[in-house]
GROMACS .gro file of C-alpha atoms in nm:
model
  374
    1UNK     CA    1  -0.023  -0.014   0.021
    2UNK     CA    2   0.273   0.256   0.101
    3UNK     CA    3   0.484   0.142  -0.273
    4UNK     CA    4   0.142   0.192  -0.442
    5UNK     CA    5   0.132   0.558  -0.247
    6UNK     CA    6   0.485   0.627  -0.362
    7UNK     CA    7   0.445   0.608  -0.673
    8UNK     CA    8   0.101   0.784  -0.680
    9UNK     CA    9   0.255   1.067  -0.558
   10UNK     CA   10   0.565   1.054  -0.779
   11UNK     CA   11   0.336   1.069  -1.119
   12UNK     CA   12   0.094   1.314  -0.951
   13UNK     CA   13   0.442   1.523  -0.928
   14UNK     CA   14   0.621   1.421  -1.278
   15UNK     CA   15   0.293   1.540  -1.418
   16UNK     CA   16   0.293   1.936  -1.230
   17UNK     CA   17   0.661   1.889  -1.449
   18UNK     CA   18   0.521   1.826  -1.735
   19UNK     CA   19   0.229   2.087  -1.692
   20UNK     CA   20   0.442   2.366  -1.551
   21UNK     CA   21   0.702   2.257  -1.827
   22UNK     CA   22   0.389   2.273  -2.126
   23UNK     CA   23   0.244   2.640  -1.966
   24UNK     CA   24   0.632   2.759  -1.989
   25UNK     CA   25   0.671   2.649  -2.321
   26UNK     CA   26   0.343   2.828  -2.406
   27UNK     CA   27   0.388   3.121  -2.236
   28UNK     CA   28   0.732   3.164  -2.442
   29UNK     CA   29   0.561   3.102  -2.772
   30UNK     CA   30   0.296   3.324  -2.730
   31UNK     CA   31   0.571   3.599  -2.662
   32UNK     CA   32   0.795   3.489  -2.961
   33UNK     CA   33   0.457   3.505  -3.120
   34UNK     CA   34   0.365   3.884  -2.991
   35UNK     CA   35   0.686   3.967  -3.086
   36UNK     CA   36   0.702   3.891  -3.408
   37UNK     CA   37   0.362   4.079  -3.475
   38UNK     CA   38   0.535   4.402  -3.368
   39UNK     CA   39   0.820   4.354  -3.588
   40UNK     CA   40   0.565   4.323  -3.856
   41UNK     CA   41   0.372   4.617  -3.804
   42UNK     CA   42   0.660   4.817  -3.726
   43UNK     CA   43   0.753   4.785  -3.323
   44UNK     CA   44   1.065   4.703  -3.398
   45UNK     CA   45   1.330   4.962  -3.309
   46UNK     CA   46   1.230   5.118  -3.621
   47UNK     CA   47   0.860   5.096  -3.548
   48UNK     CA   48   0.555   5.298  -3.394
   49UNK     CA   49   0.711   5.109  -3.020
   50UNK     CA   50   1.089   5.099  -3.081
   51UNK     CA   51   1.312   5.414  -3.055
   52UNK     CA   52   1.386   5.512  -3.398
   53UNK     CA   53   1.259   5.872  -3.548
   54UNK     CA   54   1.050   5.666  -3.765
   55UNK     CA   55   0.849   5.447  -3.504
   56UNK     CA   56   0.778   5.794  -3.369
   57UNK     CA   57   0.698   5.993  -3.674
   58UNK     CA   58   0.440   5.710  -3.761
   59UNK     CA   59   0.332   5.634  -3.435
   60UNK     CA   60   0.254   6.070  -3.413
   61UNK     CA   61   0.087   6.052  -3.796
   62UNK     CA   62  -0.178   5.759  -3.673
   63UNK     CA   63  -0.266   5.941  -3.357
   64UNK     CA   64  -0.285   6.258  -3.483
   65UNK     CA   65  -0.665   6.453  -3.532
   66UNK     CA   66  -0.668   6.528  -3.910
   67UNK     CA   67  -0.920   6.798  -3.727
   68UNK     CA   68  -0.686   7.012  -3.549
   69UNK     CA   69  -0.550   7.111  -3.867
   70UNK     CA   70  -0.896   7.307  -3.951
   71UNK     CA   71  -0.853   7.480  -3.572
   72UNK     CA   72  -0.492   7.524  -3.639
   73UNK     CA   73  -0.405   7.559  -3.990
   74UNK     CA   74  -0.557   7.934  -4.059
   75UNK     CA   75  -0.364   8.125  -3.779
   76UNK     CA   76  -0.067   7.920  -3.897
   77UNK     CA   77  -0.124   8.121  -4.203
   78UNK     CA   78  -0.205   8.496  -4.028
   79UNK     CA   79   0.070   8.428  -3.833
   80UNK     CA   80   0.331   8.337  -4.113
   81UNK     CA   81   0.150   8.625  -4.329
   82UNK     CA   82   0.196   8.898  -4.018
   83UNK     CA   83   0.530   8.781  -3.887
   84UNK     CA   84   0.637   8.528  -4.070
   85UNK     CA   85   0.684   8.760  -4.390
   86UNK     CA   86   0.894   9.057  -4.221
   87UNK     CA   87   1.075   8.867  -4.125
   88UNK     CA   88   1.246   8.697  -4.439
   89UNK     CA   89   1.221   9.025  -4.626
   90UNK     CA   90   1.360   9.248  -4.367
   91UNK     CA   91   1.642   8.997  -4.394
   92UNK     CA   92   1.629   8.960  -4.720
   93UNK     CA   93   1.696   9.326  -4.773
   94UNK     CA   94   1.990   9.338  -4.478
   95UNK     CA   95   2.199   9.152  -4.805
   96UNK     CA   96   2.116   9.428  -5.006
   97UNK     CA   97   2.337   9.766  -5.093
   98UNK     CA   98   2.130  10.140  -5.023
   99UNK     CA   99   2.049  10.383  -5.302
  100UNK     CA  100   2.360  10.615  -5.320
  101UNK     CA  101   2.736  10.708  -5.332
  102UNK     CA  102   2.950  10.416  -5.329
  103UNK     CA  103   3.287  10.502  -5.120
  104UNK     CA  104   3.481  10.304  -5.348
  105UNK     CA  105   3.439  10.471  -5.716
  106UNK     CA  106   3.242  10.784  -5.567
  107UNK     CA  107   2.970  10.696  -5.798
  108UNK     CA  108   2.531  10.722  -5.742
  109UNK     CA  109   2.478  10.350  -5.695
  110UNK     CA  110   2.132  10.207  -5.734
  111UNK     CA  111   2.194   9.953  -5.491
  112UNK     CA  112   2.227   9.544  -5.579
  113UNK     CA  113   2.368   9.281  -5.349
  114UNK     CA  114   2.603   9.375  -5.044
  115UNK     CA  115   2.714   9.102  -4.906
  116UNK     CA  116   2.779   9.143  -4.530
  117UNK     CA  117   2.871   9.496  -4.597
  118UNK     CA  118   2.568   9.625  -4.348
  119UNK     CA  119   2.651   9.407  -4.117
  120UNK     CA  120   3.001   9.533  -4.070
  121UNK     CA  121   2.859   9.833  -4.135
  122UNK     CA  122   2.707   9.777  -3.739
  123UNK     CA  123   2.872   9.563  -3.554
  124UNK     CA  124   3.291   9.651  -3.626
  125UNK     CA  125   3.159  10.004  -3.755
  126UNK     CA  126   3.232   9.912  -4.120
  127UNK     CA  127   3.200  10.295  -4.323
  128UNK     CA  128   3.371  10.203  -4.586
  129UNK     CA  129   3.753  10.230  -4.474
  130UNK     CA  130   3.786   9.921  -4.258
  131UNK     CA  131   3.697   9.841  -3.875
  132UNK     CA  132   3.626  10.151  -3.652
  133UNK     CA  133   3.639  10.404  -3.967
  134UNK     CA  134   3.277  10.512  -3.859
  135UNK     CA  135   3.404  10.879  -3.681
  136UNK     CA  136   3.147  11.014  -3.409
  137UNK     CA  137   2.854  11.158  -3.502
  138UNK     CA  138   2.748  10.906  -3.748
  139UNK     CA  139   2.476  10.584  -3.699
  140UNK     CA  140   2.777  10.354  -3.734
  141UNK     CA  141   2.947  10.490  -3.427
  142UNK     CA  142   2.658  10.498  -3.241
  143UNK     CA  143   2.559  10.142  -3.262
  144UNK     CA  144   2.762   9.978  -2.949
  145UNK     CA  145   2.673  10.241  -2.741
  146UNK     CA  146   2.354  10.239  -2.842
  147UNK     CA  147   2.331   9.849  -2.726
  148UNK     CA  148   2.517   9.955  -2.398
  149UNK     CA  149   2.219  10.166  -2.310
  150UNK     CA  150   1.917   9.925  -2.441
  151UNK     CA  151   2.069   9.664  -2.194
  152UNK     CA  152   2.145   9.900  -1.944
  153UNK     CA  153   1.754  10.036  -1.929
  154UNK     CA  154   1.634   9.673  -1.943
  155UNK     CA  155   1.814   9.525  -1.654
  156UNK     CA  156   1.763   9.848  -1.430
  157UNK     CA  157   1.388   9.877  -1.490
  158UNK     CA  158   1.336   9.523  -1.540
  159UNK     CA  159   1.497   9.451  -1.214
  160UNK     CA  160   1.344   9.782  -0.985
  161UNK     CA  161   0.993   9.656  -1.147
  162UNK     CA  162   1.026   9.324  -1.064
  163UNK     CA  163   1.092   9.412  -0.672
  164UNK     CA  164   0.837   9.650  -0.668
  165UNK     CA  165   0.584   9.408  -0.855
  166UNK     CA  166   0.603   9.148  -0.648
  167UNK     CA  167   0.533   9.429  -0.317
  168UNK     CA  168   0.249   9.581  -0.486
  169UNK     CA  169   0.116   9.181  -0.551
  170UNK     CA  170   0.193   9.096  -0.185
  171UNK     CA  171  -0.036   9.411  -0.104
  172UNK     CA  172  -0.305   9.313  -0.302
  173UNK     CA  173  -0.330   8.981  -0.225
  174UNK     CA  174  -0.416   9.099   0.076
  175UNK     CA  175  -0.792   9.116   0.241
  176UNK     CA  176  -0.951   9.445   0.326
  177UNK     CA  177  -1.210   9.651   0.281
  178UNK     CA  178  -1.111   9.866  -0.083
  179UNK     CA  179  -0.923   9.584  -0.173
  180UNK     CA  180  -1.090   9.600  -0.564
  181UNK     CA  181  -1.060   9.958  -0.562
  182UNK     CA  182  -0.672   9.952  -0.494
  183UNK     CA  183  -0.631   9.743  -0.790
  184UNK     CA  184  -0.828   9.934  -1.027
  185UNK     CA  185  -0.604  10.233  -0.912
  186UNK     CA  186  -0.257  10.077  -0.946
  187UNK     CA  187  -0.333   9.973  -1.292
  188UNK     CA  188  -0.412  10.307  -1.387
  189UNK     CA  189  -0.004  10.393  -1.499
  190UNK     CA  190  -0.011  10.051  -1.730
  191UNK     CA  191  -0.355  10.203  -1.893
  192UNK     CA  192  -0.219  10.481  -2.031
  193UNK     CA  193  -0.092  10.487  -2.385
  194UNK     CA  194   0.318  10.557  -2.345
  195UNK     CA  195   0.308  10.853  -2.545
  196UNK     CA  196   0.053  11.043  -2.283
  197UNK     CA  197   0.311  10.906  -2.038
  198UNK     CA  198   0.625  11.053  -2.213
  199UNK     CA  199   0.432  11.386  -2.272
  200UNK     CA  200   0.328  11.325  -1.874
  201UNK     CA  201   0.688  11.291  -1.721
  202UNK     CA  202   0.837  11.564  -1.946
  203UNK     CA  203   0.638  11.821  -1.754
  204UNK     CA  204   0.720  11.665  -1.492
  205UNK     CA  205   1.099  11.683  -1.531
  206UNK     CA  206   1.121  12.018  -1.704
  207UNK     CA  207   1.353  12.296  -1.578
  208UNK     CA  208   1.071  12.479  -1.395
  209UNK     CA  209   0.888  12.160  -1.332
  210UNK     CA  210   0.742  11.962  -1.048
  211UNK     CA  211   1.079  11.725  -0.956
  212UNK     CA  212   1.315  12.054  -1.003
  213UNK     CA  213   1.083  12.226  -0.723
  214UNK     CA  214   1.030  11.922  -0.509
  215UNK     CA  215   1.411  11.891  -0.496
  216UNK     CA  216   1.550  12.233  -0.528
  217UNK     CA  217   1.832  12.197  -0.788
  218UNK     CA  218   1.801  12.279  -1.168
  219UNK     CA  219   1.865  12.007  -1.303
  220UNK     CA  220   1.902  11.960  -1.693
  221UNK     CA  221   1.648  11.607  -1.684
  222UNK     CA  222   1.578  11.600  -2.045
  223UNK     CA  223   1.969  11.686  -2.175
  224UNK     CA  224   2.194  11.553  -1.932
  225UNK     CA  225   2.344  11.228  -2.036
  226UNK     CA  226   2.323  11.058  -1.707
  227UNK     CA  227   1.996  11.260  -1.568
  228UNK     CA  228   1.804  11.214  -1.900
  229UNK     CA  229   1.889  10.830  -1.799
  230UNK     CA  230   1.765  10.807  -1.520
  231UNK     CA  231   1.409  10.987  -1.615
  232UNK     CA  232   1.348  10.709  -1.876
  233UNK     CA  233   1.389  10.493  -1.615
  234UNK     CA  234   1.164  10.638  -1.376
  235UNK     CA  235   0.910  10.686  -1.582
  236UNK     CA  236   0.940  10.355  -1.762
  237UNK     CA  237   0.923  10.181  -1.385
  238UNK     CA  238   0.620  10.398  -1.307
  239UNK     CA  239   0.427  10.304  -1.619
  240UNK     CA  240   0.564   9.897  -1.656
  241UNK     CA  241   0.569   9.797  -1.231
  242UNK     CA  242   0.141   9.737  -1.238
  243UNK     CA  243   0.177   9.502  -1.491
  244UNK     CA  244   0.395   9.291  -1.341
  245UNK     CA  245   0.215   9.314  -1.034
  246UNK     CA  246  -0.095   9.197  -1.183
  247UNK     CA  247   0.088   8.896  -1.318
  248UNK     CA  248   0.278   8.841  -1.025
  249UNK     CA  249  -0.061   8.863  -0.845
  250UNK     CA  250  -0.184   8.591  -1.057
  251UNK     CA  251   0.077   8.360  -0.897
  252UNK     CA  252   0.022   8.468  -0.581
  253UNK     CA  253  -0.384   8.360  -0.661
  254UNK     CA  254  -0.259   7.989  -0.714
  255UNK     CA  255  -0.107   7.906  -0.373
  256UNK     CA  256  -0.316   7.811  -0.091
  257UNK     CA  257  -0.394   8.011   0.214
  258UNK     CA  258  -0.342   7.627   0.388
  259UNK     CA  259  -0.001   7.681   0.379
  260UNK     CA  260   0.090   7.942   0.530
  261UNK     CA  261  -0.147   7.880   0.835
  262UNK     CA  262   0.034   7.591   0.832
  263UNK     CA  263   0.387   7.805   0.854
  264UNK     CA  264   0.238   8.014   1.120
  265UNK     CA  265   0.125   7.711   1.403
  266UNK     CA  266   0.506   7.594   1.320
  267UNK     CA  267   0.620   7.945   1.410
  268UNK     CA  268   0.707   8.043   1.061
  269UNK     CA  269   0.796   8.416   1.097
  270UNK     CA  270   0.657   8.659   0.762
  271UNK     CA  271   1.002   8.695   0.622
  272UNK     CA  272   1.070   8.235   0.610
  273UNK     CA  273   0.700   8.248   0.527
  274UNK     CA  274   0.808   8.481   0.216
  275UNK     CA  275   1.167   8.339   0.132
  276UNK     CA  276   1.042   7.969   0.152
  277UNK     CA  277   0.632   7.946   0.073
  278UNK     CA  278   0.584   8.225  -0.177
  279UNK     CA  279   0.946   8.267  -0.348
  280UNK     CA  280   0.927   7.952  -0.481
  281UNK     CA  281   0.554   7.885  -0.520
  282UNK     CA  282   0.533   8.176  -0.744
  283UNK     CA  283   0.869   8.199  -0.929
  284UNK     CA  284   0.717   8.001  -1.235
  285UNK     CA  285   0.481   8.302  -1.293
  286UNK     CA  286   0.765   8.522  -1.166
  287UNK     CA  287   0.998   8.445  -1.425
  288UNK     CA  288   0.745   8.446  -1.694
  289UNK     CA  289   0.670   8.864  -1.600
  290UNK     CA  290   1.082   8.892  -1.620
  291UNK     CA  291   1.069   8.749  -1.999
  292UNK     CA  292   0.813   8.918  -2.126
  293UNK     CA  293   0.921   9.277  -1.994
  294UNK     CA  294   1.265   9.188  -2.108
  295UNK     CA  295   1.170   9.145  -2.406
  296UNK     CA  296   1.001   9.496  -2.417
  297UNK     CA  297   1.247   9.667  -2.278
  298UNK     CA  298   1.517   9.563  -2.518
  299UNK     CA  299   1.223   9.731  -2.786
  300UNK     CA  300   1.201  10.008  -2.606
  301UNK     CA  301   1.183  10.314  -2.843
  302UNK     CA  302   0.901  10.516  -2.723
  303UNK     CA  303   0.923  10.701  -2.421
  304UNK     CA  304   1.296  10.767  -2.452
  305UNK     CA  305   1.228  10.922  -2.810
  306UNK     CA  306   0.972  11.159  -2.661
  307UNK     CA  307   1.078  11.251  -2.375
  308UNK     CA  308   1.457  11.331  -2.464
  309UNK     CA  309   1.469  11.312  -2.797
  310UNK     CA  310   1.572  11.083  -3.092
  311UNK     CA  311   1.846  11.116  -3.272
  312UNK     CA  312   2.102  10.878  -3.281
  313UNK     CA  313   2.308  11.092  -3.099
  314UNK     CA  314   2.052  11.114  -2.781
  315UNK     CA  315   2.202  11.001  -2.444
  316UNK     CA  316   1.900  10.797  -2.483
  317UNK     CA  317   1.928  10.619  -2.818
  318UNK     CA  318   1.834  10.284  -2.785
  319UNK     CA  319   1.857   9.991  -3.074
  320UNK     CA  320   1.505  10.070  -3.234
  321UNK     CA  321   1.553  10.436  -3.196
  322UNK     CA  322   1.886  10.402  -3.412
  323UNK     CA  323   1.662  10.162  -3.626
  324UNK     CA  324   1.461  10.479  -3.731
  325UNK     CA  325   1.697  10.691  -3.725
  326UNK     CA  326   1.820  10.501  -4.027
  327UNK     CA  327   1.587  10.545  -4.192
  328UNK     CA  328   1.456  10.853  -4.198
  329UNK     CA  329   1.838  10.904  -4.330
  330UNK     CA  330   1.655  10.640  -4.650
  331UNK     CA  331   1.889  10.359  -4.541
  332UNK     CA  332   1.579  10.123  -4.570
  333UNK     CA  333   1.840   9.804  -4.617
  334UNK     CA  334   2.112   9.931  -4.347
  335UNK     CA  335   1.787   9.963  -4.094
  336UNK     CA  336   1.644   9.601  -4.208
  337UNK     CA  337   2.013   9.476  -4.084
  338UNK     CA  338   2.016   9.675  -3.831
  339UNK     CA  339   1.617   9.500  -3.677
  340UNK     CA  340   1.763   9.190  -3.773
  341UNK     CA  341   2.070   9.220  -3.589
  342UNK     CA  342   1.824   9.370  -3.270
  343UNK     CA  343   1.564   9.039  -3.333
  344UNK     CA  344   1.829   8.815  -3.306
  345UNK     CA  345   1.989   8.965  -2.991
  346UNK     CA  346   1.613   8.934  -2.824
  347UNK     CA  347   1.585   8.579  -2.918
  348UNK     CA  348   1.903   8.442  -2.797
  349UNK     CA  349   1.817   8.686  -2.473
  350UNK     CA  350   1.473   8.495  -2.493
  351UNK     CA  351   1.608   8.141  -2.520
  352UNK     CA  352   1.840   8.209  -2.224
  353UNK     CA  353   1.569   8.284  -1.960
  354UNK     CA  354   1.375   8.007  -2.079
  355UNK     CA  355   1.632   7.784  -2.133
  356UNK     CA  356   1.877   7.815  -1.810
  357UNK     CA  357   1.619   8.051  -1.623
  358UNK     CA  358   1.306   7.916  -1.610
  359UNK     CA  359   1.126   8.137  -1.796
  360UNK     CA  360   0.890   7.863  -1.980
  361UNK     CA  361   0.509   7.878  -1.936
  362UNK     CA  362   0.445   7.621  -2.127
  363UNK     CA  363   0.678   7.279  -1.964
  364UNK     CA  364   0.575   7.506  -1.585
  365UNK     CA  365   0.159   7.402  -1.665
  366UNK     CA  366   0.254   7.077  -1.755
  367UNK     CA  367   0.420   7.034  -1.426
  368UNK     CA  368   0.152   7.172  -1.212
  369UNK     CA  369  -0.109   6.921  -1.441
  370UNK     CA  370   0.143   6.610  -1.335
  371UNK     CA  371   0.153   6.731  -0.968
  372UNK     CA  372  -0.249   6.769  -0.964
  373UNK     CA  373  -0.257   6.446  -1.110
  374UNK     CA  374  -0.030   6.281  -0.857
   0.00000   0.00000   0.00000
């Protein structure tokens, strides 16, 4: 009896082993079949399931909704006509020669291909006699000073506006009587047209204006080099700080009040709550505001042009003012080269802000959505 029982147990164990081997073989065959199907369907290294570029492209095309073309297509066409064509046209004109006297022959020319001569005029100060041959008083000589003044305005104004904008947004974010009225009043300087703002501050900085009467000194705000620059900075800060405050306030509204209440319970001071909660959480909105404001400051034209003058020799001449000054002399191709350089400079600054300083609104929104999904 014992021997028959042991024999039965051995046969049962052998059956289990055989069934296990059969199941494993079936699984291996199933995997082999699925691999073959993926390869046949293009799921290998170059297929949709693989890591190849062509596979990812086929996967994207397969999942692309054709209806998006009717929504995005018209916008792309309009942007190409309104933005793309002027940029391409300006780049083409920058390689053409302006009508006038040829410095080499002294003869009047109707234009033609100029190569990089327009860019050499601006970047190297080459007015026909080699590098740095442009004499003072010519627009080619004023390019690098205009670049320095433009970045000086951008750095100072954006820095001051960021600090004041954070302070104003913090105040407007609190709950108190008359908060809506304060928010509306703060936006008034930003809503005023820039030309009106320039004229307003021109009256304030006049020789017998309010500024000199308050200071008690006859400062030449519109003619002295450094006084005129600070006059432009003061006027620009007054006008555009509400814009910074508005964008930063939008970021502050997204911070839950529970974080501040928990920090108060833990004994955190107001400065610790500001540096540990407010600044880290408002940074995405803050960097987007800095990006927009920096690009706007690098294109500054109307405020210094109206307040202190729009000639190339002005102590507040920016790159945009220099472009219009060159166009008034009839040098449209040379001005196109300068406008192309301005476009490239602004693009590089924007790329640095987005790539290295985190001023990327799209990526920030994606991260927030992922965080909310988690």
